[in-house]
PDB file of C-alpha atoms in Angstrom:
ATOM      1  CA  MET A   1     -14.325   2.880  -6.070  1.00 90.00           C
ATOM      2  CA  PRO A   2     -16.839   1.223  -3.718  1.00 91.00           C
ATOM      3  CA  VAL A   3     -18.745   3.553  -1.428  1.00 89.00           C
ATOM      4  CA  THR A   4     -17.591   1.430   1.496  1.00 94.00           C
ATOM      5  CA  TRP A   5     -14.870  -1.170   1.991  1.00 96.00           C
ATOM      6  CA  TYR A   6     -16.588  -2.615   5.061  1.00 95.00           C
ATOM      7  CA  ALA A   7     -14.667  -5.773   5.966  1.00 94.00           C
ATOM      8  CA  GLY A   8     -17.273  -7.457   8.178  1.00 90.00           C
ATOM      9  CA  GLY A   9     -17.285  -8.154  11.879  1.00 87.00           C
ATOM     10  CA  ILE A  10     -15.525 -10.513  14.231  1.00 87.00           C
ATOM     11  CA  THR A  11     -17.360 -13.664  13.080  1.00 85.00           C
ATOM     12  CA  CYS A  12     -16.771 -15.437   9.774  1.00 85.00           C
ATOM     13  CA  ASP A  13     -20.085 -16.869   8.560  1.00 78.00           C
ATOM     14  CA  ALA A  14     -18.355 -19.144   6.069  1.00 77.00           C
ATOM     15  CA  ARG A  15     -14.903 -19.697   4.655  1.00 77.00           C
ATOM     16  CA  PRO A  16     -13.390 -16.199   4.694  1.00 85.00           C
ATOM     17  CA  THR A  17     -12.483 -14.684   1.344  1.00 92.00           C
ATOM     18  CA  PHE A  18     -10.919 -11.451   0.212  1.00 95.00           C
ATOM     19  CA  ARG A  19     -13.132  -8.671  -1.028  1.00 95.00           C
ATOM     20  CA  ILE A  20     -11.937  -7.950  -4.576  1.00 97.00           C
ATOM     21  CA  HIS A  21     -12.569  -4.928  -6.790  1.00 97.00           C
ATOM     22  CA  GLU A  22     -11.092  -4.103 -10.200  1.00 97.00           C
ATOM     23  CA  TYR A  23     -10.522  -0.377  -9.767  1.00 96.00           C
ATOM     24  CA  ARG A  24      -9.031   0.179 -13.207  1.00 95.00           C
ATOM     25  CA  GLU A  25      -8.299  -2.316 -15.959  1.00 94.00           C
ATOM     26  CA  GLY A  26      -5.603  -4.620 -14.625  1.00 96.00           C
ATOM     27  CA  LEU A  27      -5.512  -2.967 -11.186  1.00 98.00           C
ATOM     28  CA  TYR A  28      -7.200  -5.093  -8.539  1.00 98.00           C
ATOM     29  CA  ILE A  29      -7.745  -4.097  -4.919  1.00 98.00           C
ATOM     30  CA  LEU A  30      -8.136  -6.895  -2.384  1.00 98.00           C
ATOM     31  CA  ARG A  31      -9.125  -6.425   1.245  1.00 98.00           C
ATOM     32  CA  GLN A  32      -8.655  -9.046   3.909  1.00 97.00           C
ATOM     33  CA  PRO A  33     -11.803  -9.735   5.985  1.00 96.00           C
ATOM     34  CA  ALA A  34     -11.888  -8.476   9.554  1.00 95.00           C
ATOM     35  CA  CYS A  35     -12.641 -11.886  11.040  1.00 94.00           C
ATOM     36  CA  THR A  36      -9.204 -13.160   9.979  1.00 95.00           C
ATOM     37  CA  ASN A  37      -7.151 -10.243  11.320  1.00 96.00           C
ATOM     38  CA  TYR A  38      -8.137  -6.910  12.855  1.00 96.00           C
ATOM     39  CA  GLU A  39      -5.623  -5.098  10.641  1.00 97.00           C
ATOM     40  CA  LYS A  40      -7.826  -5.762   7.570  1.00 97.00           C
ATOM     41  CA  PRO A  41      -5.011  -4.859   5.154  1.00 98.00           C
ATOM     42  CA  PHE A  42      -5.392  -4.006   1.492  1.00 98.00           C
ATOM     43  CA  LEU A  43      -3.387  -5.820  -1.191  1.00 98.00           C
ATOM     44  CA  TYR A  44      -2.886  -4.706  -4.784  1.00 98.00           C
ATOM     45  CA  LEU A  45      -2.468  -6.709  -7.976  1.00 98.00           C
ATOM     46  CA  LEU A  46      -1.295  -4.951 -11.142  1.00 98.00           C
ATOM     47  CA  ILE A  47      -1.248  -6.855 -14.430  1.00 97.00           C
ATOM     48  CA  GLY A  48       0.680  -6.000 -17.572  1.00 96.00           C
ATOM     49  CA  SER A  49       1.063  -7.851 -20.845  1.00 94.00           C
ATOM     50  CA  THR A  50       4.024 -10.004 -19.766  1.00 94.00           C
ATOM     51  CA  ARG A  51       4.061 -10.052 -15.964  1.00 96.00           C
ATOM     52  CA  ALA A  52       2.044  -9.087 -12.909  1.00 98.00           C
ATOM     53  CA  LEU A  53       2.944  -7.535  -9.563  1.00 98.00           C
ATOM     54  CA  LEU A  54       1.288  -8.430  -6.259  1.00 98.00           C
ATOM     55  CA  ILE A  55       1.965  -5.874  -3.541  1.00 98.00           C
ATOM     56  CA  ASP A  56       1.763  -7.538  -0.099  1.00 98.00           C
ATOM     57  CA  THR A  57       0.478 -10.952   0.942  1.00 98.00           C
ATOM     58  CA  GLY A  58      -1.780 -10.117   3.872  1.00 98.00           C
ATOM     59  CA  ALA A  59      -1.827 -10.613   7.616  1.00 98.00           C
ATOM     60  CA  GLY A  60      -2.158 -14.398   7.721  1.00 96.00           C
ATOM     61  CA  GLY A  61      -4.995 -16.767   8.546  1.00 93.00           C
ATOM     62  CA  ILE A  62      -6.393 -16.748   5.017  1.00 95.00           C
ATOM     63  CA  ASP A  63      -5.703 -18.223   1.595  1.00 96.00           C
ATOM     64  CA  VAL A  64      -4.260 -15.436  -0.539  1.00 98.00           C
ATOM     65  CA  ALA A  65      -2.698 -17.543  -3.303  1.00 98.00           C
ATOM     66  CA  ALA A  66      -6.012 -18.982  -4.558  1.00 97.00           C
ATOM     67  CA  PRO A  67      -7.722 -15.655  -5.360  1.00 97.00           C
ATOM     68  CA  ILE A  68      -4.554 -14.332  -6.995  1.00 98.00           C
ATOM     69  CA  ASP A  69      -4.269 -17.486  -9.093  1.00 97.00           C
ATOM     70  CA  SER A  70      -7.924 -17.136 -10.102  1.00 97.00           C
ATOM     71  CA  LEU A  71      -7.527 -13.510 -11.132  1.00 97.00           C
ATOM     72  CA  LEU A  72      -4.463 -14.301 -13.228  1.00 96.00           C
ATOM     73  CA  THR A  73      -6.111 -17.329 -14.831  1.00 95.00           C
ATOM     74  CA  ALA A  74      -9.137 -15.249 -15.812  1.00 95.00           C
ATOM     75  CA  TRP A  75      -6.896 -12.472 -17.115  1.00 94.00           C
ATOM     76  CA  ARG A  76      -4.901 -14.895 -19.266  1.00 93.00           C
ATOM     77  CA  ALA A  77      -8.106 -16.360 -20.665  1.00 93.00           C
ATOM     78  CA  THR A  78      -9.390 -12.970 -21.824  1.00 92.00           C
ATOM     79  CA  HIS A  79      -6.074 -11.295 -22.747  1.00 90.00           C
ATOM     80  CA  GLY A  80      -4.212 -13.949 -24.681  1.00 82.00           C
ATOM     81  CA  GLY A  81      -2.420 -15.754 -21.870  1.00 78.00           C
ATOM     82  CA  ALA A  82       0.759 -13.707 -22.168  1.00 84.00           C
ATOM     83  CA  VAL A  83       1.341 -13.029 -18.450  1.00 89.00           C
ATOM     84  CA  ARG A  84       4.192 -15.416 -17.731  1.00 90.00           C
ATOM     85  CA  GLN A  85       5.499 -14.206 -14.380  1.00 96.00           C
ATOM     86  CA  LEU A  86       4.113 -13.000 -11.070  1.00 98.00           C
ATOM     87  CA  VAL A  87       6.348 -10.805  -8.943  1.00 98.00           C
ATOM     88  CA  VAL A  88       5.344 -10.779  -5.264  1.00 98.00           C
ATOM     89  CA  ALA A  89       6.719  -7.723  -3.481  1.00 98.00           C
ATOM     90  CA  HIS A  90       5.756  -5.636  -0.460  1.00 98.00           C
ATOM     91  CA  SER A  91       4.864  -2.088   0.428  1.00 98.00           C
ATOM     92  CA  HIS A  92       7.115  -2.637   3.458  1.00 98.00           C
ATOM     93  CA  GLY A  93       8.316  -5.462   5.661  1.00 97.00           C
ATOM     94  CA  HIS A  94       5.870  -5.611   8.589  1.00 97.00           C
ATOM     95  CA  GLY A  95       4.172  -8.906   9.367  1.00 96.00           C
ATOM     96  CA  ASP A  96       0.616  -7.850   8.551  1.00 97.00           C
ATOM     97  CA  HIS A  97       1.757  -7.366   4.949  1.00 98.00           C
ATOM     98  CA  THR A  98       4.080 -10.348   4.554  1.00 98.00           C
ATOM     99  CA  ALA A  99       2.382 -13.198   6.443  1.00 98.00           C
ATOM    100  CA  GLY A 100       1.200 -14.934   3.282  1.00 98.00           C
ATOM    101  CA  ASP A 101       4.632 -15.068   1.642  1.00 98.00           C
ATOM    102  CA  ALA A 102       5.020 -18.817   2.189  1.00 98.00           C
ATOM    103  CA  GLN A 103       2.062 -19.468  -0.114  1.00 98.00           C
ATOM    104  CA  PHE A 104       4.097 -18.116  -3.053  1.00 98.00           C
ATOM    105  CA  ARG A 105       7.587 -19.317  -2.157  1.00 97.00           C
ATOM    106  CA  ASP A 106       9.299 -21.796  -4.530  1.00 94.00           C
ATOM    107  CA  ARG A 107       6.445 -21.821  -7.024  1.00 96.00           C
ATOM    108  CA  ALA A 108       7.178 -21.907 -10.748  1.00 95.00           C
ATOM    109  CA  GLY A 109       6.617 -18.607 -12.503  1.00 95.00           C
ATOM    110  CA  ILE A 110       6.689 -16.609  -9.268  1.00 97.00           C
ATOM    111  CA  VAL A 111       9.447 -14.308  -8.013  1.00 98.00           C
ATOM    112  CA  LEU A 112       9.146 -13.527  -4.304  1.00 98.00           C
ATOM    113  CA  VAL A 113      11.100 -10.401  -3.374  1.00 98.00           C
ATOM    114  CA  PRO A 114      12.548 -10.622   0.164  1.00 97.00           C
ATOM    115  CA  ARG A 115      11.244  -7.977   2.528  1.00 94.00           C
ATOM    116  CA  ASP A 116      14.523  -6.422   3.742  1.00 93.00           C
ATOM    117  CA  SER A 117      15.538  -3.069   2.284  1.00 92.00           C
ATOM    118  CA  ALA A 118      18.780  -4.334   0.691  1.00 90.00           C
ATOM    119  CA  ALA A 119      16.912  -6.986  -1.274  1.00 93.00           C
ATOM    120  CA  VAL A 120      14.129  -4.573  -2.248  1.00 94.00           C
ATOM    121  CA  TYR A 121      16.566  -1.927  -3.478  1.00 92.00           C
ATOM    122  CA  ALA A 122      18.584  -4.501  -5.399  1.00 92.00           C
ATOM    123  CA  PHE A 123      15.525  -6.029  -7.090  1.00 95.00           C
ATOM    124  CA  PHE A 124      13.997  -2.770  -8.264  1.00 95.00           C
ATOM    125  CA  GLY A 125      17.355  -1.217  -9.173  1.00 92.00           C
ATOM    126  CA  PHE A 126      17.887   1.320  -6.419  1.00 87.00           C
ATOM    127  CA  ARG A 127      21.403   1.933  -5.217  1.00 70.00           C
ATOM    128  CA  ALA A 128      22.549  -0.553  -2.589  1.00 55.00           C
ATOM    129  CA  GLN A 129      22.977   1.795   0.368  1.00 54.00           C
ATOM    130  CA  ARG A 130      19.963   3.155   2.160  1.00 55.00           C
ATOM    131  CA  SER A 131      21.243   6.741   2.066  1.00 58.00           C
ATOM    132  CA  ASP A 132      21.723   6.488  -1.689  1.00 55.00           C
ATOM    133  CA  ALA A 133      18.250   5.028  -2.135  1.00 52.00           C
ATOM    134  CA  GLN A 134      16.812   7.971  -0.220  1.00 55.00           C
ATOM    135  CA  ARG A 135      18.416  10.330  -2.736  1.00 55.00           C
ATOM    136  CA  THR A 136      17.028   8.419  -5.731  1.00 62.00           C
ATOM    137  CA  ASP A 137      13.864   9.972  -7.116  1.00 70.00           C
ATOM    138  CA  ALA A 138      12.290   6.892  -8.710  1.00 88.00           C
ATOM    139  CA  VAL A 139      13.087   3.808 -10.746  1.00 94.00           C
ATOM    140  CA  SER A 140      10.878   2.318 -13.437  1.00 96.00           C
ATOM    141  CA  PHE A 141       9.484  -1.212 -13.420  1.00 97.00           C
ATOM    142  CA  ASP A 142       7.904  -2.557 -16.596  1.00 97.00           C
ATOM    143  CA  LEU A 143       5.085  -5.110 -16.469  1.00 97.00           C
ATOM    144  CA  GLY A 144       4.771  -5.077 -20.245  1.00 95.00           C
ATOM    145  CA  GLY A 145       2.641  -2.224 -21.555  1.00 94.00           C
ATOM    146  CA  ARG A 146       2.226  -1.079 -17.964  1.00 97.00           C
ATOM    147  CA  MET A 147       5.035   1.006 -16.531  1.00 98.00           C
ATOM    148  CA  LEU A 148       5.359   1.621 -12.809  1.00 98.00           C
ATOM    149  CA  ASP A 149       7.525   4.116 -10.972  1.00 97.00           C
ATOM    150  CA  VAL A 150       8.910   2.854  -7.670  1.00 97.00           C
ATOM    151  CA  LEU A 151      10.048   5.255  -4.941  1.00 96.00           C
ATOM    152  CA  ALA A 152      11.978   4.476  -1.781  1.00 94.00           C
ATOM    153  CA  ILE A 153      10.015   6.041   1.103  1.00 95.00           C
ATOM    154  CA  PRO A 154      11.570   4.852   4.398  1.00 94.00           C
ATOM    155  CA  GLY A 155      10.360   6.320   7.657  1.00 95.00           C
ATOM    156  CA  HIS A 156       7.486   4.085   8.648  1.00 97.00           C
ATOM    157  CA  GLU A 157       9.771   1.109   7.968  1.00 97.00           C
ATOM    158  CA  ALA A 158      13.196   0.880   6.372  1.00 93.00           C
ATOM    159  CA  ALA A 159      12.037  -1.015   3.272  1.00 94.00           C
ATOM    160  CA  SER A 160       8.928   1.086   2.585  1.00 96.00           C
ATOM    161  CA  VAL A 161       8.332   1.792  -1.101  1.00 97.00           C
ATOM    162  CA  ALA A 162       5.611   3.507  -3.120  1.00 98.00           C
ATOM    163  CA  PHE A 163       4.356   2.464  -6.550  1.00 98.00           C
ATOM    164  CA  TYR A 164       2.942   4.833  -9.172  1.00 98.00           C
ATOM    165  CA  ASP A 165       0.956   3.166 -11.942  1.00 98.00           C
ATOM    166  CA  ARG A 166       1.218   5.313 -15.069  1.00 98.00           C
ATOM    167  CA  ASN A 167      -1.790   3.614 -16.689  1.00 97.00           C
ATOM    168  CA  SER A 168      -4.247   4.555 -13.957  1.00 98.00           C
ATOM    169  CA  ALA A 169      -2.346   7.466 -12.341  1.00 98.00           C
ATOM    170  CA  VAL A 170      -2.815   5.726  -8.972  1.00 98.00           C
ATOM    171  CA  LEU A 171      -0.149   6.123  -6.293  1.00 98.00           C
ATOM    172  CA  LEU A 172       0.161   3.233  -3.814  1.00 98.00           C
ATOM    173  CA  THR A 173       1.759   4.326  -0.546  1.00 98.00           C
ATOM    174  CA  GLY A 174       1.560   1.349   1.825  1.00 98.00           C
ATOM    175  CA  ASP A 175       1.549   2.260   5.512  1.00 98.00           C
ATOM    176  CA  THR A 176       3.308   5.558   4.857  1.00 98.00           C
ATOM    177  CA  PHE A 177       0.072   7.330   3.924  1.00 98.00           C
ATOM    178  CA  TYR A 178      -3.494   6.101   4.434  1.00 98.00           C
ATOM    179  CA  PRO A 179      -6.635   7.149   6.342  1.00 98.00           C
ATOM    180  CA  GLY A 180      -5.523   6.367   9.867  1.00 98.00           C
ATOM    181  CA  ARG A 181      -2.531   6.444  12.188  1.00 98.00           C
ATOM    182  CA  LEU A 182       0.693   7.162  10.309  1.00 98.00           C
ATOM    183  CA  TYR A 183       3.261   5.512  12.559  1.00 98.00           C
ATOM    184  CA  VAL A 184       6.644   7.212  12.173  1.00 97.00           C
ATOM    185  CA  ARG A 185       9.698   5.298  13.348  1.00 97.00           C
ATOM    186  CA  ASP A 186      12.428   7.361  11.646  1.00 96.00           C
ATOM    187  CA  THR A 187      11.387  11.007  11.664  1.00 96.00           C
ATOM    188  CA  ALA A 188      14.150  12.306   9.389  1.00 95.00           C
ATOM    189  CA  ALA A 189      13.534   9.588   6.803  1.00 94.00           C
ATOM    190  CA  PHE A 190       9.759  10.080   6.995  1.00 96.00           C
ATOM    191  CA  ALA A 191      10.089  13.819   6.406  1.00 96.00           C
ATOM    192  CA  ALA A 192      12.361  13.232   3.413  1.00 94.00           C
ATOM    193  CA  SER A 193      10.031  10.576   2.007  1.00 95.00           C
ATOM    194  CA  THR A 194       6.953  12.780   2.347  1.00 97.00           C
ATOM    195  CA  ALA A 195       8.761  15.602   0.564  1.00 96.00           C
ATOM    196  CA  ARG A 196       9.835  13.141  -2.147  1.00 95.00           C
ATOM    197  CA  LEU A 197       6.238  12.038  -2.732  1.00 97.00           C
ATOM    198  CA  VAL A 198       5.058  15.640  -2.992  1.00 97.00           C
ATOM    199  CA  ALA A 199       7.824  16.488  -5.459  1.00 95.00           C
ATOM    200  CA  PHE A 200       7.190  13.353  -7.510  1.00 96.00           C
ATOM    201  CA  THR A 201       3.471  14.049  -7.827  1.00 97.00           C
ATOM    202  CA  ALA A 202       3.908  17.750  -8.647  1.00 96.00           C
ATOM    203  CA  SER A 203       4.434  17.012 -12.340  1.00 93.00           C
ATOM    204  CA  ARG A 204       2.143  13.986 -12.654  1.00 96.00           C
ATOM    205  CA  THR A 205      -1.572  13.342 -12.675  1.00 97.00           C
ATOM    206  CA  VAL A 206      -2.691  11.561  -9.513  1.00 98.00           C
ATOM    207  CA  SER A 207      -6.163  10.073  -9.733  1.00 98.00           C
ATOM    208  CA  ALA A 208      -6.014   8.577  -6.232  1.00 98.00           C
ATOM    209  CA  ILE A 209      -3.585   7.773  -3.430  1.00 98.00           C
ATOM    210  CA  LEU A 210      -4.276   4.359  -1.929  1.00 98.00           C
ATOM    211  CA  GLY A 211      -2.710   2.967   1.230  1.00 98.00           C
ATOM    212  CA  THR A 212      -2.969  -0.392   2.964  1.00 98.00           C
ATOM    213  CA  HIS A 213      -5.365   0.247   5.870  1.00 98.00           C
ATOM    214  CA  ILE A 214      -8.409   2.244   6.892  1.00 98.00           C
ATOM    215  CA  GLU A 215      -8.327   3.177  10.586  1.00 98.00           C
ATOM    216  CA  GLN A 216     -10.190   6.461  10.308  1.00 98.00           C
ATOM    217  CA  ALA A 217     -13.897   6.935  10.881  1.00 97.00           C
ATOM    218  CA  ARG A 218     -15.965   9.091   8.545  1.00 97.00           C
ATOM    219  CA  THR A 219     -16.091  11.692  11.306  1.00 97.00           C
ATOM    220  CA  PRO A 220     -13.074  13.983  10.788  1.00 97.00           C
ATOM    221  CA  PHE A 221     -10.241  13.779  13.342  1.00 97.00           C
ATOM    222  CA  THR A 222     -11.580  10.434  14.634  1.00 97.00           C
ATOM    223  CA  ASP A 223      -9.935   7.028  14.345  1.00 96.00           C
ATOM    224  CA  TYR A 224     -10.865   3.552  15.531  1.00 97.00           C
ATOM    225  CA  PRO A 225      -8.836   2.278  18.521  1.00 96.00           C
ATOM    226  CA  VAL A 226      -6.061  -0.216  17.841  1.00 96.00           C
ATOM    227  CA  GLY A 227      -7.478  -3.726  17.644  1.00 96.00           C
ATOM    228  CA  THR A 228     -10.947  -2.703  16.470  1.00 96.00           C
ATOM    229  CA  VAL A 229     -12.387  -5.449  14.290  1.00 96.00           C
ATOM    230  CA  ASP A 230     -15.800  -4.105  13.272  1.00 96.00           C
ATOM    231  CA  GLN A 231     -15.626  -0.672  11.608  1.00 96.00           C
ATOM    232  CA  PRO A 232     -19.103  -0.011  10.143  1.00 95.00           C
ATOM    233  CA  ASP A 233     -18.576   3.736   9.766  1.00 97.00           C
ATOM    234  CA  GLU A 234     -15.023   3.775   8.449  1.00 97.00           C
ATOM    235  CA  ASP A 235     -13.664   6.409   6.092  1.00 98.00           C
ATOM    236  CA  ARG A 236     -13.185   5.878   2.366  1.00 97.00           C
ATOM    237  CA  LEU A 237      -9.885   4.413   1.171  1.00 98.00           C
ATOM    238  CA  GLU A 238      -8.698   6.977  -1.350  1.00 98.00           C
ATOM    239  CA  LEU A 239      -6.730  10.067  -0.426  1.00 98.00           C
ATOM    240  CA  SER A 240      -5.798  12.973  -2.704  1.00 98.00           C
ATOM    241  CA  ARG A 241      -2.650  14.871  -3.512  1.00 98.00           C
ATOM    242  CA  ALA A 242      -4.103  17.766  -1.481  1.00 98.00           C
ATOM    243  CA  ASP A 243      -4.132  15.416   1.533  1.00 98.00           C
ATOM    244  CA  LEU A 244      -0.496  14.528   0.813  1.00 98.00           C
ATOM    245  CA  VAL A 245       0.474  18.204   0.663  1.00 98.00           C
ATOM    246  CA  MET A 246      -1.311  18.692   3.994  1.00 98.00           C
ATOM    247  CA  LEU A 247       0.801  15.913   5.510  1.00 98.00           C
ATOM    248  CA  ASP A 248       4.003  17.406   4.128  1.00 98.00           C
ATOM    249  CA  SER A 249       3.122  20.853   5.435  1.00 98.00           C
ATOM    250  CA  ALA A 250       2.446  19.490   8.922  1.00 98.00           C
ATOM    251  CA  VAL A 251       5.727  17.545   8.887  1.00 97.00           C
ATOM    252  CA  ARG A 252       7.684  20.601   7.767  1.00 97.00           C
ATOM    253  CA  THR A 253       6.133  22.657  10.567  1.00 96.00           C
ATOM    254  CA  MET A 254       7.460  20.169  13.124  1.00 96.00           C
ATOM    255  CA  ARG A 255      11.058  20.826  11.989  1.00 91.00           C
ATOM    256  CA  GLY A 256      12.196  17.366  13.040  1.00 89.00           C
ATOM    257  CA  ARG A 257      10.455  17.399  16.428  1.00 94.00           C
ATOM    258  CA  PHE A 258       7.521  15.152  15.725  1.00 96.00           C
ATOM    259  CA  THR A 259       4.476  15.256  17.976  1.00 96.00           C
ATOM    260  CA  ARG A 260       1.221  13.349  17.702  1.00 97.00           C
ATOM    261  CA  THR A 261      -0.905  15.500  15.422  1.00 97.00           C
ATOM    262  CA  ARG A 262      -4.480  14.832  14.344  1.00 97.00           C
ATOM    263  CA  LEU A 263      -5.579  16.031  10.934  1.00 98.00           C
ATOM    264  CA  PRO A 264      -9.026  15.524   9.378  1.00 97.00           C
ATOM    265  CA  ARG A 265      -8.295  12.158   7.712  1.00 98.00           C
ATOM    266  CA  PHE A 266      -5.125  10.880   9.367  1.00 98.00           C
ATOM    267  CA  THR A 267      -2.923  11.243  12.441  1.00 98.00           C
ATOM    268  CA  ILE A 268       0.852  11.672  12.477  1.00 98.00           C
ATOM    269  CA  TRP A 269       1.947   9.253  15.185  1.00 97.00           C
ATOM    270  CA  PRO A 270       5.659   9.127  16.105  1.00 97.00           C
ATOM    271  CA  ARG A 271       6.750   5.883  17.766  1.00 91.00           C
TER     272      ARG A 271
END
């Protein structure tokens, strides 16, 4: 993992491009540059032997399709060209993670999963009703030689899902868990989802937990104000299962009455 994911300042010196890092074989992390959107979201591309999965399409104002096409073309050239389909899905349905959807819509070989919870649950094989999906532990999603586990984790947003990559033991948690402000819109659902993530990871190796933003500074208990573009001293991206257990413990202590609570690497922030 890079020592820093610094996304640059407010000015784009040239045509803005994603910062791209292959974290594990077939697991690419892309970060949108700060000059295109202050949210600076992270996107994830996972590649199996028969299909690939892109999680999120960015916050807009940048070409996301071209770098994804280039990564897949290079992968096919070195791995036999067997990847025949790209599935474009989302960690959740907010605009800073779905703004690039139009770049993939109606393209041959690409399946774009709609961002509403009903469509997400139907595509991945969860039960149709939200309450049922909340009771489902996980469903599997096969990329061909690369199996993912998908968990419904509403609370930040109704269609929030997490992805566990068995090959790399990486857990991708979207805006539900990352170094920054964890905005909670449905407290009961968020508490249940946090408990579900803790239970799911109890019997599995977790090499890293990766979310979709960095809003935290390296100084503990300190975040960057909303709208900050330049973050030269931002925290690292990866969180640990110990951090997740800390979140769950804090949520349990609240007993449904959420209050804004700062912890060393993130803040619980009810909306």
